[in-house]
Coordinates of C-alpha atoms in Angstrom, one line a residue:
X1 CA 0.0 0.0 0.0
X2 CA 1.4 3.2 -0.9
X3 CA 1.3 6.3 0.5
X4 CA -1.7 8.2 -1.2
X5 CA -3.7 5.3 -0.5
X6 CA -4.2 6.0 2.9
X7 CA -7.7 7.1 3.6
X8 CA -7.4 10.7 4.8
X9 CA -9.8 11.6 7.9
X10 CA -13.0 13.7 7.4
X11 CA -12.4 17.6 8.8
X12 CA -14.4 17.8 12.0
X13 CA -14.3 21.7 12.5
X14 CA -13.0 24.4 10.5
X15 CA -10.1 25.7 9.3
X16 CA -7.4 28.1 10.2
X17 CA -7.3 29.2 6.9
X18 CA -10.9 29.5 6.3
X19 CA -11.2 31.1 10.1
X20 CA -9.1 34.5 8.8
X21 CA -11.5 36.0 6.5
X22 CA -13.6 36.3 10.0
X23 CA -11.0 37.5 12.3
X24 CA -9.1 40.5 12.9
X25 CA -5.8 39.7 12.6
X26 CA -3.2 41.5 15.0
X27 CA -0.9 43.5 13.4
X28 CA 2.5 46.1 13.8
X29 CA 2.1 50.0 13.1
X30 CA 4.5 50.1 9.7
X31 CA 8.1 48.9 10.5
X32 CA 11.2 51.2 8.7
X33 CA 14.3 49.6 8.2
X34 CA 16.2 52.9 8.0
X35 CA 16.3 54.0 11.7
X36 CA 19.1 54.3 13.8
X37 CA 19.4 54.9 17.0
X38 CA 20.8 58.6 15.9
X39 CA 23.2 59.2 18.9
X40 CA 24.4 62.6 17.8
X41 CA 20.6 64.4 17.8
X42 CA 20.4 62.6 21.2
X43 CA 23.7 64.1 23.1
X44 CA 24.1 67.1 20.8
X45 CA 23.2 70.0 23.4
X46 CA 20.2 72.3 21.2
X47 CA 20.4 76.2 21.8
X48 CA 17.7 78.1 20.8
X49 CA 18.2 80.1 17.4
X50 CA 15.8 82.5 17.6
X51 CA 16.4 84.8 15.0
X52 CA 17.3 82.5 12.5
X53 CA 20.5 82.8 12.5
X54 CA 23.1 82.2 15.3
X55 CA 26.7 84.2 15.6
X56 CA 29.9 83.0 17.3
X57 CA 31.8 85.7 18.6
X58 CA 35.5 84.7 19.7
X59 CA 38.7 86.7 20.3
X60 CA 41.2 87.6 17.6
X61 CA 43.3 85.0 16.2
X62 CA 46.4 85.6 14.3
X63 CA 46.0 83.1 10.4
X64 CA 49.3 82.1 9.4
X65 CA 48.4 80.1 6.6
X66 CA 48.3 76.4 8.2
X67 CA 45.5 75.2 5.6
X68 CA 46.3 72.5 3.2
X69 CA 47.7 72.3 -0.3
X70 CA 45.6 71.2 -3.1
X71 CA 47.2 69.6 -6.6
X72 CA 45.7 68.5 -9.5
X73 CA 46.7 65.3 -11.3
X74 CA 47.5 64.1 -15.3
X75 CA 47.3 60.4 -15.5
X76 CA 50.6 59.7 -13.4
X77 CA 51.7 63.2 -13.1
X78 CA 50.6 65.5 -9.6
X79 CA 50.7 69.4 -10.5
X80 CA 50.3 72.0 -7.4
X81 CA 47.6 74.8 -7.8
X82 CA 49.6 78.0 -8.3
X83 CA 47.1 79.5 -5.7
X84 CA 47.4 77.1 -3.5
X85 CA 50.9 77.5 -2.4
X86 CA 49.7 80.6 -0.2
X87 CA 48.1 78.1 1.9
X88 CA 51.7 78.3 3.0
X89 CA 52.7 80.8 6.0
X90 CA 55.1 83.1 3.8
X91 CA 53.1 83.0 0.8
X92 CA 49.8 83.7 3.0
X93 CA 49.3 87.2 1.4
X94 CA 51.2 86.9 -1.8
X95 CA 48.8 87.3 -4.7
X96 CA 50.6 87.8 -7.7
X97 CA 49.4 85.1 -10.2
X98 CA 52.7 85.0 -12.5
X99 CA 54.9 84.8 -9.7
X100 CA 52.7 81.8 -7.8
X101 CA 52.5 80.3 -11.5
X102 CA 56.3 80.6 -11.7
X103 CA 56.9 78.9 -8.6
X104 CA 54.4 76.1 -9.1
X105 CA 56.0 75.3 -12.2
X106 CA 59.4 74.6 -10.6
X107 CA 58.1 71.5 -8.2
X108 CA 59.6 68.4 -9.1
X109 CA 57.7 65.0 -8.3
X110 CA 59.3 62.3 -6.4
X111 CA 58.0 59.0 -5.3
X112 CA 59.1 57.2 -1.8
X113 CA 58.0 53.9 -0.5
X114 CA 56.8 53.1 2.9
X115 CA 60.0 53.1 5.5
X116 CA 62.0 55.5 3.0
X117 CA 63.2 58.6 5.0
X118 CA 62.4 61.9 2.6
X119 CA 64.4 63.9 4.7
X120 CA 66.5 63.6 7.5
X121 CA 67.6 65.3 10.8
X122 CA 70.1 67.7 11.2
X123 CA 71.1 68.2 7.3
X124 CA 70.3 71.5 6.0
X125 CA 67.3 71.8 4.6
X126 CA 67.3 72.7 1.3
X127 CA 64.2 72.0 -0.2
X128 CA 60.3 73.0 0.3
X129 CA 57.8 69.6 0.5
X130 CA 54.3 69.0 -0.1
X131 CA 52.7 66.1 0.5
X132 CA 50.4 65.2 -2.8
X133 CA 49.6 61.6 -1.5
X134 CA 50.2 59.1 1.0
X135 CA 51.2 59.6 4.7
X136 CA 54.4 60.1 6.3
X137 CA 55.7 60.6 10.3
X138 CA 57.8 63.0 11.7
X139 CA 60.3 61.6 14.5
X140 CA 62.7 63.4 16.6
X141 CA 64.8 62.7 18.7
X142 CA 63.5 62.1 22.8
X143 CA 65.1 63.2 26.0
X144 CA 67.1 60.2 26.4
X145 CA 67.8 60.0 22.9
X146 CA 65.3 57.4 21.8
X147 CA 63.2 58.0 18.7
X148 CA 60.2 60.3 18.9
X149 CA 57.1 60.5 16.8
X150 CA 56.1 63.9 16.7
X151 CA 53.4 63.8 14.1
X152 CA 52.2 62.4 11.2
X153 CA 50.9 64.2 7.9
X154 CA 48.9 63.5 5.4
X155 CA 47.4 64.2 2.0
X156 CA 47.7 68.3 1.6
X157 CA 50.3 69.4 4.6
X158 CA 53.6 70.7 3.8
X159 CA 57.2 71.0 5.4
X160 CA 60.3 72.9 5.2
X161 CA 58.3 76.3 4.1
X162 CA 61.0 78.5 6.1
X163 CA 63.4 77.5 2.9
X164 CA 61.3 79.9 1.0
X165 CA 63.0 83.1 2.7
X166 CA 66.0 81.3 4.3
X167 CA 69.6 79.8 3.4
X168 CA 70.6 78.3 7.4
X169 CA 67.9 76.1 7.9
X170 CA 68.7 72.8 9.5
X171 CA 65.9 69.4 9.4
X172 CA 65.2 68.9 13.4
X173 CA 63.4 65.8 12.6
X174 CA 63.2 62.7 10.3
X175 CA 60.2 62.5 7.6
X176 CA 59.6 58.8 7.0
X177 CA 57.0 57.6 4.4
X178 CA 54.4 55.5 6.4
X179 CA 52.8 54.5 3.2
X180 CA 53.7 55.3 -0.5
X181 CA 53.8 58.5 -1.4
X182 CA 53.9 61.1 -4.0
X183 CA 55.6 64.1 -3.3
X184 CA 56.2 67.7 -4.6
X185 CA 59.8 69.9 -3.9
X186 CA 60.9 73.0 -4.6
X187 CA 65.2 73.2 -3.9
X188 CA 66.6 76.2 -2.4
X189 CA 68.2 77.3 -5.8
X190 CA 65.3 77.4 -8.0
X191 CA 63.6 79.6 -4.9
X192 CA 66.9 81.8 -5.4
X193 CA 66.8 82.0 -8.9
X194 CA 63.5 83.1 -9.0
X195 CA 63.8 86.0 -6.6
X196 CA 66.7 87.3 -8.5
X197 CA 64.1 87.5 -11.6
X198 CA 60.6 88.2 -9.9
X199 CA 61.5 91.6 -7.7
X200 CA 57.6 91.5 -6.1
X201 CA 58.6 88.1 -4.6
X202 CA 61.6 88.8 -3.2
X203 CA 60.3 92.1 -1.6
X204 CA 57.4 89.8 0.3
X205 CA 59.5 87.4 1.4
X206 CA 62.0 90.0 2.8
X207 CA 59.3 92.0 4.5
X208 CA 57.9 88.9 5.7
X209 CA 61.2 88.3 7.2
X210 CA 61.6 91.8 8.7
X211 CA 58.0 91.9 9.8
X212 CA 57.8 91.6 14.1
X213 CA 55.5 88.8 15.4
X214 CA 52.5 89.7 16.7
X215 CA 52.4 88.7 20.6
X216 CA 50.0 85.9 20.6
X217 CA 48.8 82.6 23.1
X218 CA 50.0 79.0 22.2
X219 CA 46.5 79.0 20.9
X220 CA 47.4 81.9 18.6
X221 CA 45.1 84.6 19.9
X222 CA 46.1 88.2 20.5
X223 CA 47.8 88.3 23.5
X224 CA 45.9 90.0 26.5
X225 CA 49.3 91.9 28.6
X226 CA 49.6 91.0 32.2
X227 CA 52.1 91.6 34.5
X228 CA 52.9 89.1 37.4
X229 CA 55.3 88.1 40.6
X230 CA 56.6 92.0 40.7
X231 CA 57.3 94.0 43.8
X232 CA 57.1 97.7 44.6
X233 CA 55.1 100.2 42.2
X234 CA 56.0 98.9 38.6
X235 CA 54.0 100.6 36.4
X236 CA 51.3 97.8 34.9
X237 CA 50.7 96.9 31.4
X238 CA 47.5 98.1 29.6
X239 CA 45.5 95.7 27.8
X240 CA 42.1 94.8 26.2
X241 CA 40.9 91.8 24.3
X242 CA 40.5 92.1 20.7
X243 CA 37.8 90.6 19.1
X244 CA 37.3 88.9 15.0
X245 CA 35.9 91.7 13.3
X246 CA 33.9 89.4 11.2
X247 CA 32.7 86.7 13.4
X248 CA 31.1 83.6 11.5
X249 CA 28.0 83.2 11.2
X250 CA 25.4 80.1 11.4
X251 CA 22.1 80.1 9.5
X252 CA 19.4 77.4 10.2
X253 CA 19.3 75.1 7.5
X254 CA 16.5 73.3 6.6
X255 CA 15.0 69.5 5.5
X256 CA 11.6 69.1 4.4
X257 CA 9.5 67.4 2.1
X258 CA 5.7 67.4 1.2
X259 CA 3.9 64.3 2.0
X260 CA 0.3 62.9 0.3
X261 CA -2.0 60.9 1.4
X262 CA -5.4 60.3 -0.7
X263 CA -8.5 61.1 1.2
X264 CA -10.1 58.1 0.2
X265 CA -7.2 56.4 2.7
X266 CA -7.9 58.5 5.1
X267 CA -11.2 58.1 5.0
X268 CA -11.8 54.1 4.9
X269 CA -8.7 52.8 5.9
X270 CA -8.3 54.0 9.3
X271 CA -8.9 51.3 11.5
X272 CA -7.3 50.1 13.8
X273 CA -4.2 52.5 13.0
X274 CA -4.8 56.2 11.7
X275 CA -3.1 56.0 8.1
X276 CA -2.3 59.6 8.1
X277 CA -0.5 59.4 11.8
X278 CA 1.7 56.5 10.2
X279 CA 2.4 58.5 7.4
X280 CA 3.7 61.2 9.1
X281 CA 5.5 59.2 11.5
X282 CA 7.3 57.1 9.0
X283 CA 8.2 60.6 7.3
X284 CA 9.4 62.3 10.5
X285 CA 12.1 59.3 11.2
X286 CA 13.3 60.0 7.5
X287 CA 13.6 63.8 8.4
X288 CA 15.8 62.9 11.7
X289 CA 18.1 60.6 9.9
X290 CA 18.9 63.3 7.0
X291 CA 19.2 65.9 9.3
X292 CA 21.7 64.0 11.6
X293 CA 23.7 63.0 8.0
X294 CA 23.6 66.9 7.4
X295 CA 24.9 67.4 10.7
X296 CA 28.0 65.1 9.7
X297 CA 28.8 65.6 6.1
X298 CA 27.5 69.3 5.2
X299 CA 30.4 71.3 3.5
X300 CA 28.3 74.6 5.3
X301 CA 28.2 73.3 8.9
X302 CA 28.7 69.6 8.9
X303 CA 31.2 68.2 12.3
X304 CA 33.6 66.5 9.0
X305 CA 34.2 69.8 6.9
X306 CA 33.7 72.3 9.9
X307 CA 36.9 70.9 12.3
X308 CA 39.9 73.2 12.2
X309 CA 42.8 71.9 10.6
X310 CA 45.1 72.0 13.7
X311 CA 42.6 69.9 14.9
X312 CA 42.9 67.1 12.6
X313 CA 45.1 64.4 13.0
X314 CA 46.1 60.9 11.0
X315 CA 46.7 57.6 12.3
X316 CA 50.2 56.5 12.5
X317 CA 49.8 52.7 10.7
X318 CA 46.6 53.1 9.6
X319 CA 43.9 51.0 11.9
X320 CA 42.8 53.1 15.0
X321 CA 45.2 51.9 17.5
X322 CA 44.7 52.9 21.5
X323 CA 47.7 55.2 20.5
X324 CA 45.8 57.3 18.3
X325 CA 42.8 57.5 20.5
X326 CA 44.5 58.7 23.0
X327 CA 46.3 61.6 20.6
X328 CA 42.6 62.1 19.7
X329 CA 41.8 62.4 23.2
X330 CA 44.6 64.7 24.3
X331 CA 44.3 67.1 22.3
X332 CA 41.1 68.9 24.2
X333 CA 40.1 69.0 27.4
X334 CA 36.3 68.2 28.8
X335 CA 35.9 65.3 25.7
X336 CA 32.4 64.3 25.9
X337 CA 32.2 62.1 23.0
X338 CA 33.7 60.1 20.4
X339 CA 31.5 59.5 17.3
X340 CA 32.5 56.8 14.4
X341 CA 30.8 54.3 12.2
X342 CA 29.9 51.0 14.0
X343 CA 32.7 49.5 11.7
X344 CA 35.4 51.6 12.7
X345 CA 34.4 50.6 16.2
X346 CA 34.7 47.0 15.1
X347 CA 38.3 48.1 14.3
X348 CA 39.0 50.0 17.7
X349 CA 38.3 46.5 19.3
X350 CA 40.1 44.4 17.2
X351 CA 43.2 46.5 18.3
X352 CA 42.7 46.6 21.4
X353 CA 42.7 42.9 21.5
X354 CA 45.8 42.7 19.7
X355 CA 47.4 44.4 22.2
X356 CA 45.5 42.3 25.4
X357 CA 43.5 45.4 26.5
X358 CA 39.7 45.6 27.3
X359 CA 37.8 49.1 26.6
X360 CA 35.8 50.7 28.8
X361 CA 32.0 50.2 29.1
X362 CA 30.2 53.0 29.7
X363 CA 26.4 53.5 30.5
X364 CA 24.8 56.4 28.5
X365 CA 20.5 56.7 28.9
X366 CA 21.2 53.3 30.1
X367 CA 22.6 52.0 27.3
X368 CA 25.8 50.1 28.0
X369 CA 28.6 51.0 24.8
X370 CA 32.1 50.8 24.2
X371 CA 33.9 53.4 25.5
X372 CA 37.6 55.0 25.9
X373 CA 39.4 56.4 29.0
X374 CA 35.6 56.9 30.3
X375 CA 34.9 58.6 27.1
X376 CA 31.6 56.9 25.1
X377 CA 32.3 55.9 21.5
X378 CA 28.7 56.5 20.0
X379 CA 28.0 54.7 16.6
X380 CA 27.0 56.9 13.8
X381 CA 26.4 55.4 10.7
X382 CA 26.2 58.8 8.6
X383 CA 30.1 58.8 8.9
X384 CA 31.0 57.7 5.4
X385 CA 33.8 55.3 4.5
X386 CA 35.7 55.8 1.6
X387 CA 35.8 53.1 -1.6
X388 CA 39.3 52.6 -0.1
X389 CA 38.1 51.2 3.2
X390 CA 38.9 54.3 5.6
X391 CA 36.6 56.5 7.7
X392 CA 37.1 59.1 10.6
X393 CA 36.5 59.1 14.0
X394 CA 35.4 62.3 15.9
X395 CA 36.1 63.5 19.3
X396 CA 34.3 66.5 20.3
X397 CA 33.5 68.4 23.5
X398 CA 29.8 70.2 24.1
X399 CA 28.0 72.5 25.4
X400 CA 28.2 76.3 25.7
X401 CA 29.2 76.5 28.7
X402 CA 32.2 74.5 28.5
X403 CA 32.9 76.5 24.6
X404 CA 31.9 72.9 22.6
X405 CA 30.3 72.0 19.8
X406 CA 26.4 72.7 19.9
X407 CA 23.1 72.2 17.9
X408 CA 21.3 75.1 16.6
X409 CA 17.3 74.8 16.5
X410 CA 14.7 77.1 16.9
X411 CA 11.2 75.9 19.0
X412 CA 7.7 77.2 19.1
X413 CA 7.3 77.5 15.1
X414 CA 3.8 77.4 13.6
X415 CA 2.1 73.8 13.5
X416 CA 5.3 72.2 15.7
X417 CA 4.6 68.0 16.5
X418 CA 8.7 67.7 18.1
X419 CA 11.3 70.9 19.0
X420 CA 11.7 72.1 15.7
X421 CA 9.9 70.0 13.5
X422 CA 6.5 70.9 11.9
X423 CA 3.3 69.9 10.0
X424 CA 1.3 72.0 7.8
X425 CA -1.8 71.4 6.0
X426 CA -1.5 72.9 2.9
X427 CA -4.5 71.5 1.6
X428 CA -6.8 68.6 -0.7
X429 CA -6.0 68.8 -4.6
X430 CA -8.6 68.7 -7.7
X431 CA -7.7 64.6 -7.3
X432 CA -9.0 64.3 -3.6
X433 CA -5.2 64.1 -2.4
X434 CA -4.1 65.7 0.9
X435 CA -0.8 67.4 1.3
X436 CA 1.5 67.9 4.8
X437 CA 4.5 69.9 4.3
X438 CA 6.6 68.7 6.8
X439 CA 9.9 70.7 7.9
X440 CA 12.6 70.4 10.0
X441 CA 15.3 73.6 11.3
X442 CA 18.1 73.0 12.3
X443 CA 22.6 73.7 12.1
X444 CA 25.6 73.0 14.2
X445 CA 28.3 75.4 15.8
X446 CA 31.6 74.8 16.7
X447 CA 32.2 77.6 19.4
X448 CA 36.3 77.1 20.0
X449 CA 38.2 75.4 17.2
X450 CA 39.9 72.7 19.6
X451 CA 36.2 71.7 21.1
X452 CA 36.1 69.7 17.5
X453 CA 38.7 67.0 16.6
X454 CA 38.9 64.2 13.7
X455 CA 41.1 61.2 13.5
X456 CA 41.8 60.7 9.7
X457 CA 42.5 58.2 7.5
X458 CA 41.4 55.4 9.7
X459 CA 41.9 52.0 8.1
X460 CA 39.1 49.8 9.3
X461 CA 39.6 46.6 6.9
X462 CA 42.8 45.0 8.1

């Protein structure tokens, strides 16, 4: 007897299947892949932007030039941008064209593989770098004579810029490449040769020689005169504080889409969930997450593009090593927060357990997260990572109070359903259709440059 002859038993009640067209099933309000926990709306500090717009006023700082260097490229062959080279400190306020042209026009390319020294300590320095690609350290020498890493640079940064006005320059440090690189010179002789020719360079960079230093803090502000530890009836400095005479400022930017629903929807298919409350809902949580992506990667105010370039710093092999979260971390004081991609986080442990160690855990809204030196390393997943598998990791301090980084919002607009965020009805169409512009305000301020640090270049695939 085979299988399908067995006599099947008669069905004594009815079926599951046949039961559903009766019952109401239970079901979940829409679900939306796309959120994230959005750490950085949730810790960010808001201050309340009333006017629109919101202005950081700060003290005078002294510009010497310390941006970077861009190039442009020819299959194999890296050019500099004639006016880029017054990114560099002498140069700052040279603008004659055919004179930077000139002098762009006399770098010479040179390739050096990783562990290759490019220049070395204590020879004279003869020659003005900049670093097209790749990533090289600086080492000196320690107190006991030991090897020192002093820094590392990367893509952009230059060296050996005092060679432009100078003949008794000596290296004090090593440049090793870290990875390979492409790099530009300029030797002391061409520099020479053209200052013979060109008389309005060689007049700059004498009067930039000549010209007195203005007296300034190690954070390069004007310097406020005090006089200290002195006895009798000296007679006392006078001093104010100068202030930037055009201090930046922050407008509220803006997301915002308009969202239909048609009223027949609205109308019929409201039970047991208002469609038009899910609508919006579902269109709010896509607001959030492209305003906190704004607050990362916008070229106006985002964290990425908006830290100061003394503030940025490269690893030294390339994954994010406990060393370079603690440079990170050193290099402000009161560091609330670190923020990096949940991959680059993946990396941070993996080093760590190279090296036996075990990361902090630390509780935030009750939340238990990886953490460094006590500091919280929040996940953001709006930090990108490039095609070549490297990302950034930010360290910031917040607040106004302590001079950090804050959000700018402002509250109590028309039609508001969250702080900042509104609805308006703007309407039902010739077609029945309903239409909700929905809008969100919002910016981000960096109050003091050093409140705002980023870790680049961080290699999160090996």
């Amino acid at each position: 007897m085979t299988v399908h002859d067995v006599e099947q038993p008669a069905q004594l009640s009815l079926s599951t299947a046949a039961a559903r067209n009766l019952a109401t099933t239970t079901k979940s309000v829409p679900q939306m892949q796309a959120i994230t926990p959005r750490w950085l709306l949730r810790v960010l500090p808001w201050v309340e932007a009333s006017g629109g717009t919101y202005r950081v006023n700060r003290r005078l700082t002294y510009t010497l030039g310390d941006g970077r260097v861009s190039f442009t490229s020819t299959g194999a062959e890296v050019r500099v941008i004639p006016q880029e080279l017054r990114e560099l400190p002498l140069l700052r306020e040279f603008d004659d064209e055919d004179a930077l042209g000139e002098l762009a026009g006399r770098f010479t390319q040179q390739e050096f593989q990783p562990g290759e020294a490019i220049v070395e300590f204590g020879n004279p320095a003869d020659r003005v770098y900049l670093l097209a690609h790749g990533k090289v350290s600086k080492v000196g020498t320690g107190k006991y004579g030991e090897p020192t890493v002093l820094g590392v640079l990367a893509d952009g940064d230059h060296f050996g810029d005092p060679v432009l006005a100078r003949d008794d320059v000596i290296w004090e440090y090593t440049v090793r490449a870290v990875t390979p690189c492409t790099v530009l010179s300029l030797s002391r002789q061409a520099i020479e040769e053209l200052t013979g020719r060109i008389e309005a360079l060689r007049e700059h960079l004498r009067q930039m020689l000549e010209r007195p230093r203005a007296a300034q803090n190690r954070k390069g502000e004007a310097e406020i005169a005090l006089a200290s530890g002195h006895v009798g009836e000296p007679a006392l400095p006078g001093t104010f504080v100068d202030y930037e005479l055009g201090p930046r400022e922050y407008e509220l930017a803006v997301a915002q889409t308009v969202l239909r629903v048609h009223t027949r929807v609205a109308d019929l298919y409201n039970g047991p969930m208002n469609q038009v409350e899910q609508q919006i809902r579902l269109t709010v949580e896509a607001l959030r997450e492209r305003q906190e992506h704004a607050l990362v990667n916008s070229r106006d105010f985002g964290l990425l593009h908006n830290a100061d370039l003394q503030s940025r710093i490269s690893t030294r092999t390339g994954p994010p090593t406990p060393d370079d979260m603690d440079e990170l971390l050193s290099r402000r004081r009161k560091t609330r927060l670190f923020l990096a991609h949940p991959r680059t986080i993946a990396a941070i442990g993996r080093e760590c357990t190279k090296r036996g160690l075990y990361p902090d855990v630390v509780e935030v809204e009750g939340r238990r997260l990886l953490g460094w030196r006590g500091v919280p390393v929040l996940p953001c997943d709006k930090i990108p990572i490039s095609a070549t598998g490297t990302s950034s990791i930010l360290a910031m301090r917040t607040g106004q109070d302590d001079e950090g980084v804050i959000g700018l919002r402002q509250t109590g607009i028309p039609d508001e359903i969250e702080p900042g965020l509104n609805v308006r009805f703007m309407g039902v169409s010739e077609r029945g259709i309903l239409s909700y512009l929905i809008s969100t305000y919002f910016s981000a301020a960096v109050l003091v440059p050093d409140a705002l640090g980023v870790l680049e270049n961080v290699e999160i695939g090996r």
